[in-house]
Amino acid sequence: MIFATKHRKLVLFLFSIITIFFGYKLTNISFGHDMDDFFDKKEEVYLFNKDFFSQFKEVLPNNVIIGIKKQEKIDYELIVKIDSLASRLKQNSFIKDVYSITNQQLVVFSSFGTLPYSVLNLETKEDFDLSFKELDSLPDIKNKYISEDKKSSVFYLEIQDSLPIDSLLVLKSQVEKLASDLLI
C-alpha cells in the first residue's frame, strides 16, 4: 500500500503543523516600497552604487502642467499668447521655470561653436507657419507640447519646493487670472 494511505493520520497531522507554521510566519510579512530592502546590503555593486549616488543631491521638482485646448487647430495668434503667458508666469516669484513649445531651443554645431535657435520662429506668421510644419520632424519635442490633432498645447511650470498650501492657492489664482486675461 501507499505510505500516505496507510499513515493518513500522520500525514494529516504533519500537513496541519506545516500549515500552522507558515500561517504564523505569514503574520510577519510586510510590504514596502523602499528599493534598498530588495538588495543585499553587503554586495560590492550595491555598496559602490550607494556611495556613488550619495554624492548627488536628489531634488524632486514640483511641476504643474497647464493645458490649453481650442476647437480649431493651433494658430499663430494662440502661440503668441502662449509665449506671452509663459513669459509672464516666469516672472512669478513662486515659479522657478516655465517650459513651453515657444521657449524650446535646438542647437546647431558649427566650426564657430554651438548656435542655439528656437524651435518655433515667432517673428512673423509666415515664419511661424514654416517652423510649425518643421515641428513634425521633431516628434520628441512636438509630442511633449502639442496634441496629435494640433488643437491642444501644454506647458509645464516648475514651482518652488515646499510651498505652503496658502502660497499654492495664491499661485493657482494668479495663473488662472493671467491665463483668462491673455487667452480669452
Short mmCIF file of N, CA and C in Angstrom, two decimals:
data_model
loop_
_atom_site.label_atom_id
_atom_site.label_comp_id
_atom_site.label_asym_id
_atom_site.label_seq_id
_atom_site.Cartn_x
_atom_site.Cartn_y
_atom_site.Cartn_z
N MET A 1 0.83 -1.18 0.00
CA MET A 1 0.00 0.00 0.00
C MET A 1 0.88 1.25 0.00
N ILE A 2 0.25 2.33 -0.36
CA ILE A 2 0.94 3.61 -0.40
C ILE A 2 1.08 4.14 1.02
N PHE A 3 2.24 4.80 1.28
CA PHE A 3 2.52 5.31 2.61
C PHE A 3 1.46 6.30 3.09
N ALA A 4 1.04 7.23 2.21
CA ALA A 4 0.07 8.25 2.60
C ALA A 4 -1.27 7.63 2.97
N THR A 5 -1.66 6.55 2.32
CA THR A 5 -2.93 5.91 2.64
C THR A 5 -2.81 5.16 3.95
N LYS A 6 -1.69 4.51 4.15
CA LYS A 6 -1.50 3.70 5.33
C LYS A 6 -1.36 4.59 6.58
N HIS A 7 -0.69 5.73 6.46
CA HIS A 7 -0.45 6.61 7.60
C HIS A 7 -1.14 7.96 7.39
N ARG A 8 -2.38 7.93 7.04
CA ARG A 8 -3.08 9.18 6.71
C ARG A 8 -3.21 10.12 7.91
N LYS A 9 -3.33 9.61 9.11
CA LYS A 9 -3.43 10.48 10.28
C LYS A 9 -2.11 11.23 10.49
N LEU A 10 -1.00 10.53 10.32
CA LEU A 10 0.30 11.16 10.45
C LEU A 10 0.51 12.23 9.38
N VAL A 11 0.16 11.92 8.12
CA VAL A 11 0.29 12.88 7.02
C VAL A 11 -0.60 14.09 7.27
N LEU A 12 -1.83 13.87 7.72
CA LEU A 12 -2.75 14.97 8.01
C LEU A 12 -2.21 15.83 9.16
N PHE A 13 -1.65 15.21 10.17
CA PHE A 13 -1.07 15.94 11.30
C PHE A 13 0.12 16.77 10.84
N LEU A 14 1.05 16.19 10.05
CA LEU A 14 2.21 16.94 9.55
C LEU A 14 1.78 18.10 8.65
N PHE A 15 0.78 17.85 7.79
CA PHE A 15 0.27 18.89 6.92
C PHE A 15 -0.34 20.04 7.75
N SER A 16 -1.04 19.71 8.80
CA SER A 16 -1.63 20.72 9.68
C SER A 16 -0.55 21.53 10.39
N ILE A 17 0.50 20.87 10.88
CA ILE A 17 1.60 21.56 11.56
C ILE A 17 2.30 22.52 10.59
N ILE A 18 2.57 22.04 9.38
CA ILE A 18 3.23 22.89 8.37
C ILE A 18 2.35 24.10 8.03
N THR A 19 1.05 23.88 7.88
CA THR A 19 0.12 24.97 7.58
C THR A 19 0.08 26.00 8.70
N ILE A 20 0.04 25.52 9.95
CA ILE A 20 0.02 26.43 11.10
C ILE A 20 1.33 27.21 11.17
N PHE A 21 2.47 26.54 10.93
CA PHE A 21 3.77 27.20 10.97
C PHE A 21 3.85 28.31 9.93
N PHE A 22 3.50 28.01 8.68
CA PHE A 22 3.57 29.02 7.63
C PHE A 22 2.50 30.11 7.82
N GLY A 23 1.37 29.76 8.37
CA GLY A 23 0.34 30.76 8.68
C GLY A 23 0.85 31.74 9.71
N TYR A 24 1.56 31.24 10.72
CA TYR A 24 2.15 32.10 11.74
C TYR A 24 3.21 33.00 11.11
N LYS A 25 4.08 32.45 10.27
CA LYS A 25 5.12 33.23 9.60
C LYS A 25 4.52 34.29 8.68
N LEU A 26 3.34 34.03 8.15
CA LEU A 26 2.65 34.97 7.26
C LEU A 26 2.29 36.26 7.99
N THR A 27 2.09 36.19 9.29
CA THR A 27 1.75 37.40 10.06
C THR A 27 2.93 38.37 10.15
N ASN A 28 4.14 37.88 9.92
CA ASN A 28 5.33 38.73 9.98
C ASN A 28 5.69 39.37 8.65
N ILE A 29 4.93 39.08 7.60
CA ILE A 29 5.23 39.63 6.28
C ILE A 29 4.74 41.07 6.22
N SER A 30 5.59 41.93 5.67
CA SER A 30 5.19 43.32 5.47
C SER A 30 5.55 43.73 4.05
N PHE A 31 4.85 44.70 3.55
CA PHE A 31 5.09 45.19 2.20
C PHE A 31 5.73 46.57 2.31
N GLY A 32 6.63 46.86 1.38
CA GLY A 32 7.30 48.14 1.40
C GLY A 32 7.61 48.61 0.00
N HIS A 33 7.98 49.87 -0.11
CA HIS A 33 8.32 50.43 -1.40
C HIS A 33 9.77 50.90 -1.46
N ASP A 34 10.52 50.67 -0.42
CA ASP A 34 11.92 51.08 -0.40
C ASP A 34 12.73 50.05 -1.18
N MET A 35 13.31 50.49 -2.30
CA MET A 35 14.05 49.56 -3.17
C MET A 35 15.30 49.01 -2.48
N ASP A 36 15.84 49.72 -1.50
CA ASP A 36 17.02 49.23 -0.80
C ASP A 36 16.75 47.92 -0.06
N ASP A 37 15.51 47.68 0.31
CA ASP A 37 15.17 46.46 1.03
C ASP A 37 15.29 45.21 0.16
N PHE A 38 15.37 45.37 -1.15
CA PHE A 38 15.41 44.23 -2.05
C PHE A 38 16.83 43.79 -2.41
N PHE A 39 17.83 44.53 -1.93
CA PHE A 39 19.20 44.23 -2.30
C PHE A 39 20.00 43.79 -1.09
N ASP A 40 21.02 42.98 -1.37
CA ASP A 40 21.95 42.54 -0.33
C ASP A 40 22.84 43.74 0.01
N LYS A 41 22.77 44.17 1.25
CA LYS A 41 23.48 45.39 1.68
C LYS A 41 25.00 45.21 1.71
N LYS A 42 25.48 43.98 1.61
CA LYS A 42 26.91 43.72 1.67
C LYS A 42 27.51 43.49 0.28
N GLU A 43 26.68 43.48 -0.74
CA GLU A 43 27.15 43.22 -2.10
C GLU A 43 27.99 44.41 -2.59
N GLU A 44 29.08 44.13 -3.30
CA GLU A 44 30.00 45.16 -3.77
C GLU A 44 29.34 46.18 -4.68
N VAL A 45 28.55 45.71 -5.63
CA VAL A 45 27.89 46.61 -6.57
C VAL A 45 26.92 47.53 -5.84
N TYR A 46 26.18 46.98 -4.89
CA TYR A 46 25.24 47.79 -4.12
C TYR A 46 25.99 48.88 -3.34
N LEU A 47 27.08 48.50 -2.67
CA LEU A 47 27.84 49.46 -1.88
C LEU A 47 28.44 50.55 -2.75
N PHE A 48 28.97 50.17 -3.93
CA PHE A 48 29.53 51.16 -4.85
C PHE A 48 28.45 52.14 -5.30
N ASN A 49 27.30 51.63 -5.75
CA ASN A 49 26.22 52.49 -6.23
C ASN A 49 25.70 53.40 -5.13
N LYS A 50 25.58 52.87 -3.93
CA LYS A 50 25.09 53.66 -2.80
C LYS A 50 26.04 54.82 -2.52
N ASP A 51 27.34 54.53 -2.53
CA ASP A 51 28.34 55.57 -2.29
C ASP A 51 28.36 56.58 -3.43
N PHE A 52 28.31 56.11 -4.66
CA PHE A 52 28.36 57.00 -5.81
C PHE A 52 27.17 57.95 -5.84
N PHE A 53 25.95 57.42 -5.70
CA PHE A 53 24.75 58.26 -5.81
C PHE A 53 24.52 59.12 -4.58
N SER A 54 25.17 58.81 -3.48
CA SER A 54 25.02 59.66 -2.30
C SER A 54 25.73 61.01 -2.48
N GLN A 55 26.58 61.12 -3.49
CA GLN A 55 27.29 62.36 -3.75
C GLN A 55 26.42 63.39 -4.47
N PHE A 56 25.28 62.97 -4.98
CA PHE A 56 24.40 63.86 -5.73
C PHE A 56 23.19 64.22 -4.89
N LYS A 57 22.82 65.48 -4.98
CA LYS A 57 21.65 65.94 -4.26
C LYS A 57 20.42 65.52 -5.06
N GLU A 58 19.53 64.81 -4.42
CA GLU A 58 18.32 64.37 -5.10
C GLU A 58 17.24 65.43 -4.88
N VAL A 59 16.86 66.07 -5.96
CA VAL A 59 15.84 67.10 -5.88
C VAL A 59 14.66 66.65 -6.73
N LEU A 60 13.53 66.55 -6.11
CA LEU A 60 12.33 66.20 -6.84
C LEU A 60 11.57 67.49 -7.13
N PRO A 61 11.59 67.93 -8.38
CA PRO A 61 10.94 69.20 -8.67
C PRO A 61 9.43 69.08 -8.55
N ASN A 62 8.83 70.19 -8.18
CA ASN A 62 7.38 70.27 -8.14
C ASN A 62 6.93 70.84 -9.47
N ASN A 63 6.13 70.09 -10.18
CA ASN A 63 5.70 70.50 -11.51
C ASN A 63 4.19 70.66 -11.57
N VAL A 64 3.79 71.61 -12.39
CA VAL A 64 2.38 71.83 -12.69
C VAL A 64 2.26 71.79 -14.20
N ILE A 65 1.26 71.08 -14.69
CA ILE A 65 1.02 71.03 -16.12
C ILE A 65 -0.23 71.84 -16.42
N ILE A 66 -0.12 72.74 -17.38
CA ILE A 66 -1.26 73.56 -17.79
C ILE A 66 -1.58 73.21 -19.23
N GLY A 67 -2.83 72.90 -19.48
CA GLY A 67 -3.26 72.57 -20.83
C GLY A 67 -4.17 73.64 -21.40
N ILE A 68 -4.00 73.90 -22.69
CA ILE A 68 -4.83 74.87 -23.40
C ILE A 68 -5.43 74.14 -24.59
N LYS A 69 -6.74 74.20 -24.71
CA LYS A 69 -7.43 73.48 -25.78
C LYS A 69 -8.27 74.45 -26.59
N LYS A 70 -8.25 74.27 -27.90
CA LYS A 70 -9.05 75.08 -28.82
C LYS A 70 -9.96 74.15 -29.63
N GLN A 71 -10.98 74.74 -30.20
CA GLN A 71 -11.84 73.98 -31.10
C GLN A 71 -11.17 73.80 -32.47
N GLU A 72 -10.40 74.82 -32.88
CA GLU A 72 -9.69 74.76 -34.15
C GLU A 72 -8.23 74.40 -33.89
N LYS A 73 -7.48 74.20 -34.96
CA LYS A 73 -6.06 73.91 -34.80
C LYS A 73 -5.31 75.13 -34.26
N ILE A 74 -4.22 74.85 -33.59
CA ILE A 74 -3.39 75.92 -33.02
C ILE A 74 -2.89 76.82 -34.15
N ASP A 75 -2.99 78.12 -33.92
CA ASP A 75 -2.55 79.07 -34.93
C ASP A 75 -1.52 80.04 -34.33
N TYR A 76 -1.05 80.93 -35.17
CA TYR A 76 -0.02 81.89 -34.77
C TYR A 76 -0.46 82.75 -33.60
N GLU A 77 -1.69 83.24 -33.62
CA GLU A 77 -2.18 84.12 -32.56
C GLU A 77 -2.16 83.42 -31.20
N LEU A 78 -2.61 82.17 -31.18
CA LEU A 78 -2.62 81.44 -29.91
C LEU A 78 -1.20 81.19 -29.41
N ILE A 79 -0.29 80.83 -30.30
CA ILE A 79 1.09 80.57 -29.89
C ILE A 79 1.73 81.85 -29.33
N VAL A 80 1.43 82.99 -29.92
CA VAL A 80 1.96 84.26 -29.40
C VAL A 80 1.40 84.51 -28.00
N LYS A 81 0.12 84.20 -27.79
CA LYS A 81 -0.48 84.37 -26.46
C LYS A 81 0.14 83.40 -25.46
N ILE A 82 0.39 82.18 -25.89
CA ILE A 82 1.03 81.19 -25.01
C ILE A 82 2.44 81.66 -24.65
N ASP A 83 3.16 82.20 -25.61
CA ASP A 83 4.50 82.72 -25.35
C ASP A 83 4.45 83.86 -24.35
N SER A 84 3.48 84.75 -24.51
CA SER A 84 3.32 85.86 -23.59
C SER A 84 2.96 85.36 -22.19
N LEU A 85 2.07 84.38 -22.12
CA LEU A 85 1.68 83.80 -20.82
C LEU A 85 2.89 83.14 -20.16
N ALA A 86 3.67 82.39 -20.92
CA ALA A 86 4.85 81.73 -20.36
C ALA A 86 5.85 82.76 -19.83
N SER A 87 6.03 83.85 -20.56
CA SER A 87 6.95 84.91 -20.11
C SER A 87 6.46 85.57 -18.83
N ARG A 88 5.16 85.83 -18.75
CA ARG A 88 4.62 86.46 -17.55
C ARG A 88 4.66 85.51 -16.35
N LEU A 89 4.40 84.24 -16.59
CA LEU A 89 4.45 83.27 -15.49
C LEU A 89 5.86 83.13 -14.94
N LYS A 90 6.84 83.22 -15.81
CA LYS A 90 8.23 83.07 -15.37
C LYS A 90 8.63 84.19 -14.41
N GLN A 91 7.94 85.31 -14.46
CA GLN A 91 8.23 86.43 -13.57
C GLN A 91 7.66 86.22 -12.17
N ASN A 92 6.79 85.23 -11.99
CA ASN A 92 6.17 84.96 -10.70
C ASN A 92 7.22 84.42 -9.74
N SER A 93 7.19 84.91 -8.51
CA SER A 93 8.21 84.50 -7.53
C SER A 93 8.07 83.05 -7.08
N PHE A 94 6.88 82.45 -7.24
CA PHE A 94 6.69 81.05 -6.85
C PHE A 94 7.16 80.07 -7.92
N ILE A 95 7.43 80.56 -9.11
CA ILE A 95 7.75 79.69 -10.24
C ILE A 95 9.25 79.78 -10.56
N LYS A 96 9.89 78.61 -10.60
CA LYS A 96 11.31 78.56 -10.94
C LYS A 96 11.53 78.67 -12.45
N ASP A 97 10.74 77.88 -13.20
CA ASP A 97 10.94 77.84 -14.65
C ASP A 97 9.64 77.45 -15.35
N VAL A 98 9.56 77.84 -16.61
CA VAL A 98 8.39 77.54 -17.44
C VAL A 98 8.91 76.89 -18.72
N TYR A 99 8.32 75.76 -19.08
CA TYR A 99 8.70 75.05 -20.30
C TYR A 99 7.47 75.00 -21.21
N SER A 100 7.60 75.60 -22.38
CA SER A 100 6.50 75.56 -23.35
C SER A 100 7.10 75.34 -24.73
N ILE A 101 6.24 75.09 -25.69
CA ILE A 101 6.71 74.90 -27.06
C ILE A 101 7.38 76.17 -27.57
N THR A 102 7.02 77.30 -27.01
CA THR A 102 7.55 78.58 -27.50
C THR A 102 8.95 78.89 -27.00
N ASN A 103 9.42 78.21 -25.97
CA ASN A 103 10.77 78.50 -25.48
C ASN A 103 11.73 77.32 -25.63
N GLN A 104 11.37 76.36 -26.46
CA GLN A 104 12.26 75.22 -26.70
C GLN A 104 13.30 75.61 -27.74
N GLN A 105 14.52 75.17 -27.51
CA GLN A 105 15.59 75.50 -28.44
C GLN A 105 16.33 74.26 -28.88
N LEU A 106 16.87 74.33 -30.08
CA LEU A 106 17.76 73.31 -30.61
C LEU A 106 19.12 73.96 -30.81
N VAL A 107 20.12 73.14 -31.11
CA VAL A 107 21.47 73.67 -31.27
C VAL A 107 22.04 73.15 -32.58
N VAL A 108 22.70 74.05 -33.29
CA VAL A 108 23.44 73.68 -34.49
C VAL A 108 24.91 73.72 -34.12
N PHE A 109 25.62 72.64 -34.42
CA PHE A 109 27.05 72.58 -34.16
C PHE A 109 27.78 73.03 -35.42
N SER A 110 28.63 74.01 -35.27
CA SER A 110 29.38 74.52 -36.42
C SER A 110 30.83 74.76 -36.01
N SER A 111 31.61 75.20 -36.98
CA SER A 111 33.02 75.49 -36.68
C SER A 111 33.16 76.71 -35.77
N PHE A 112 32.09 77.50 -35.67
CA PHE A 112 32.10 78.66 -34.79
C PHE A 112 31.63 78.32 -33.38
N GLY A 113 31.26 77.10 -33.15
CA GLY A 113 30.75 76.67 -31.85
C GLY A 113 29.30 76.22 -31.97
N THR A 114 28.60 76.25 -30.88
CA THR A 114 27.20 75.86 -30.90
C THR A 114 26.33 77.10 -31.06
N LEU A 115 25.36 76.99 -31.93
CA LEU A 115 24.45 78.10 -32.19
C LEU A 115 23.03 77.68 -31.85
N PRO A 116 22.50 78.17 -30.73
CA PRO A 116 21.13 77.80 -30.37
C PRO A 116 20.11 78.58 -31.22
N TYR A 117 18.98 77.92 -31.48
CA TYR A 117 17.89 78.59 -32.18
C TYR A 117 16.57 78.02 -31.67
N SER A 118 15.53 78.83 -31.75
CA SER A 118 14.22 78.44 -31.25
C SER A 118 13.56 77.44 -32.20
N VAL A 119 12.83 76.49 -31.62
CA VAL A 119 12.11 75.51 -32.42
C VAL A 119 11.03 76.21 -33.25
N LEU A 120 10.33 77.15 -32.62
CA LEU A 120 9.31 77.93 -33.34
C LEU A 120 9.80 79.34 -33.55
N ASN A 121 9.69 79.81 -34.77
CA ASN A 121 10.05 81.18 -35.10
C ASN A 121 8.79 82.03 -35.03
N LEU A 122 8.74 82.96 -34.09
CA LEU A 122 7.54 83.78 -33.88
C LEU A 122 7.67 85.18 -34.46
N GLU A 123 8.68 85.40 -35.30
CA GLU A 123 8.88 86.73 -35.88
C GLU A 123 7.67 87.18 -36.71
N THR A 124 7.24 86.35 -37.63
CA THR A 124 6.07 86.66 -38.46
C THR A 124 5.21 85.42 -38.57
N LYS A 125 4.00 85.61 -39.06
CA LYS A 125 3.08 84.47 -39.22
C LYS A 125 3.65 83.47 -40.23
N GLU A 126 4.27 83.96 -41.29
CA GLU A 126 4.85 83.07 -42.31
C GLU A 126 6.00 82.25 -41.73
N ASP A 127 6.86 82.91 -40.95
CA ASP A 127 7.96 82.19 -40.30
C ASP A 127 7.42 81.14 -39.33
N PHE A 128 6.37 81.51 -38.58
CA PHE A 128 5.76 80.56 -37.66
C PHE A 128 5.20 79.36 -38.41
N ASP A 129 4.45 79.61 -39.49
CA ASP A 129 3.84 78.51 -40.26
C ASP A 129 4.91 77.54 -40.75
N LEU A 130 6.01 78.07 -41.24
CA LEU A 130 7.09 77.22 -41.73
C LEU A 130 7.72 76.41 -40.60
N SER A 131 8.01 77.07 -39.47
CA SER A 131 8.64 76.35 -38.35
C SER A 131 7.66 75.38 -37.70
N PHE A 132 6.36 75.69 -37.71
CA PHE A 132 5.37 74.79 -37.13
C PHE A 132 5.26 73.51 -37.98
N LYS A 133 5.38 73.65 -39.31
CA LYS A 133 5.38 72.47 -40.18
C LYS A 133 6.63 71.62 -39.95
N GLU A 134 7.77 72.28 -39.73
CA GLU A 134 9.02 71.57 -39.48
C GLU A 134 9.00 70.85 -38.14
N LEU A 135 8.10 71.26 -37.26
CA LEU A 135 7.97 70.63 -35.94
C LEU A 135 7.60 69.15 -36.06
N ASP A 136 6.95 68.78 -37.16
CA ASP A 136 6.60 67.36 -37.38
C ASP A 136 7.85 66.48 -37.48
N SER A 137 8.97 67.06 -37.86
CA SER A 137 10.21 66.27 -37.95
C SER A 137 10.90 66.14 -36.60
N LEU A 138 10.32 66.74 -35.56
CA LEU A 138 10.87 66.67 -34.20
C LEU A 138 9.83 66.06 -33.26
N PRO A 139 9.53 64.78 -33.41
CA PRO A 139 8.43 64.20 -32.63
C PRO A 139 8.68 64.21 -31.12
N ASP A 140 9.93 64.16 -30.68
CA ASP A 140 10.18 64.17 -29.24
C ASP A 140 9.79 65.50 -28.61
N ILE A 141 9.92 66.58 -29.34
CA ILE A 141 9.50 67.89 -28.83
C ILE A 141 8.02 68.11 -29.09
N LYS A 142 7.59 67.83 -30.31
CA LYS A 142 6.19 68.07 -30.67
C LYS A 142 5.23 67.28 -29.78
N ASN A 143 5.50 66.01 -29.57
CA ASN A 143 4.58 65.17 -28.79
C ASN A 143 4.55 65.56 -27.32
N LYS A 144 5.56 66.25 -26.85
CA LYS A 144 5.59 66.67 -25.46
C LYS A 144 4.72 67.90 -25.22
N TYR A 145 4.55 68.73 -26.25
CA TYR A 145 3.86 70.01 -26.06
C TYR A 145 2.59 70.18 -26.90
N ILE A 146 2.46 69.47 -28.00
CA ILE A 146 1.32 69.65 -28.91
C ILE A 146 0.59 68.32 -29.06
N SER A 147 -0.76 68.38 -29.04
CA SER A 147 -1.55 67.15 -29.19
C SER A 147 -1.50 66.67 -30.64
N GLU A 148 -1.89 65.43 -30.84
CA GLU A 148 -1.88 64.85 -32.18
C GLU A 148 -2.76 65.61 -33.15
N ASP A 149 -3.94 66.04 -32.69
CA ASP A 149 -4.85 66.76 -33.57
C ASP A 149 -4.49 68.24 -33.71
N LYS A 150 -3.43 68.66 -33.05
CA LYS A 150 -2.92 70.04 -33.08
C LYS A 150 -3.96 71.07 -32.62
N LYS A 151 -4.82 70.66 -31.69
CA LYS A 151 -5.82 71.57 -31.14
C LYS A 151 -5.52 71.91 -29.68
N SER A 152 -4.53 71.26 -29.10
CA SER A 152 -4.20 71.46 -27.69
C SER A 152 -2.70 71.62 -27.51
N SER A 153 -2.35 72.35 -26.48
CA SER A 153 -0.95 72.53 -26.13
C SER A 153 -0.83 72.49 -24.61
N VAL A 154 0.29 72.03 -24.13
CA VAL A 154 0.55 72.05 -22.69
C VAL A 154 1.87 72.75 -22.45
N PHE A 155 1.98 73.31 -21.26
CA PHE A 155 3.28 73.76 -20.81
C PHE A 155 3.42 73.44 -19.34
N TYR A 156 4.65 73.39 -18.91
CA TYR A 156 4.99 72.90 -17.59
C TYR A 156 5.58 74.02 -16.76
N LEU A 157 5.14 74.09 -15.52
CA LEU A 157 5.69 75.04 -14.57
C LEU A 157 6.47 74.26 -13.53
N GLU A 158 7.68 74.68 -13.26
CA GLU A 158 8.44 74.11 -12.15
C GLU A 158 8.34 75.13 -11.02
N ILE A 159 7.63 74.75 -9.96
CA ILE A 159 7.38 75.69 -8.88
C ILE A 159 8.40 75.50 -7.76
N GLN A 160 8.49 76.50 -6.89
CA GLN A 160 9.41 76.45 -5.75
C GLN A 160 9.10 75.23 -4.88
N ASP A 161 10.12 74.66 -4.29
CA ASP A 161 9.96 73.50 -3.42
C ASP A 161 9.28 73.88 -2.12
N SER A 162 8.49 72.98 -1.61
CA SER A 162 7.87 73.08 -0.28
C SER A 162 7.06 74.35 -0.07
N LEU A 163 6.25 74.70 -1.05
CA LEU A 163 5.37 75.85 -0.87
C LEU A 163 4.22 75.46 0.05
N PRO A 164 3.87 76.33 1.00
CA PRO A 164 2.71 76.03 1.85
C PRO A 164 1.42 76.12 1.02
N ILE A 165 0.37 75.54 1.53
CA ILE A 165 -0.88 75.44 0.80
C ILE A 165 -1.45 76.82 0.44
N ASP A 166 -1.29 77.80 1.33
CA ASP A 166 -1.83 79.13 1.01
C ASP A 166 -1.07 79.77 -0.15
N SER A 167 0.23 79.54 -0.27
CA SER A 167 1.00 80.04 -1.40
C SER A 167 0.59 79.33 -2.69
N LEU A 168 0.31 78.03 -2.59
CA LEU A 168 -0.15 77.30 -3.77
C LEU A 168 -1.50 77.83 -4.25
N LEU A 169 -2.38 78.16 -3.32
CA LEU A 169 -3.68 78.72 -3.70
C LEU A 169 -3.52 80.09 -4.34
N VAL A 170 -2.61 80.90 -3.82
CA VAL A 170 -2.33 82.21 -4.42
C VAL A 170 -1.77 82.01 -5.83
N LEU A 171 -0.84 81.09 -5.98
CA LEU A 171 -0.27 80.79 -7.29
C LEU A 171 -1.35 80.34 -8.26
N LYS A 172 -2.22 79.47 -7.81
CA LYS A 172 -3.30 78.99 -8.67
C LYS A 172 -4.17 80.14 -9.16
N SER A 173 -4.55 81.03 -8.26
CA SER A 173 -5.41 82.15 -8.68
C SER A 173 -4.65 83.09 -9.61
N GLN A 174 -3.35 83.29 -9.38
CA GLN A 174 -2.56 84.15 -10.27
C GLN A 174 -2.46 83.54 -11.67
N VAL A 175 -2.23 82.24 -11.74
CA VAL A 175 -2.14 81.57 -13.03
C VAL A 175 -3.48 81.64 -13.76
N GLU A 176 -4.56 81.37 -13.05
CA GLU A 176 -5.90 81.43 -13.67
C GLU A 176 -6.20 82.84 -14.18
N LYS A 177 -5.83 83.86 -13.41
CA LYS A 177 -6.10 85.24 -13.83
C LYS A 177 -5.29 85.58 -15.07
N LEU A 178 -4.00 85.27 -15.05
CA LEU A 178 -3.16 85.55 -16.23
C LEU A 178 -3.66 84.81 -17.47
N ALA A 179 -4.01 83.54 -17.28
CA ALA A 179 -4.48 82.74 -18.41
C ALA A 179 -5.79 83.29 -18.96
N SER A 180 -6.71 83.66 -18.09
CA SER A 180 -8.00 84.17 -18.57
C SER A 180 -7.83 85.54 -19.23
N ASP A 181 -6.93 86.38 -18.73
CA ASP A 181 -6.70 87.69 -19.34
C ASP A 181 -6.11 87.57 -20.74
N LEU A 182 -5.18 86.62 -20.91
CA LEU A 182 -4.47 86.52 -22.19
C LEU A 182 -5.14 85.63 -23.22
N LEU A 183 -5.78 84.57 -22.77
CA LEU A 183 -6.26 83.57 -23.71
C LEU A 183 -7.73 83.70 -24.08
N ILE A 184 -8.47 84.49 -23.35
CA ILE A 184 -9.90 84.61 -23.69
C ILE A 184 -10.15 85.85 -24.50
#
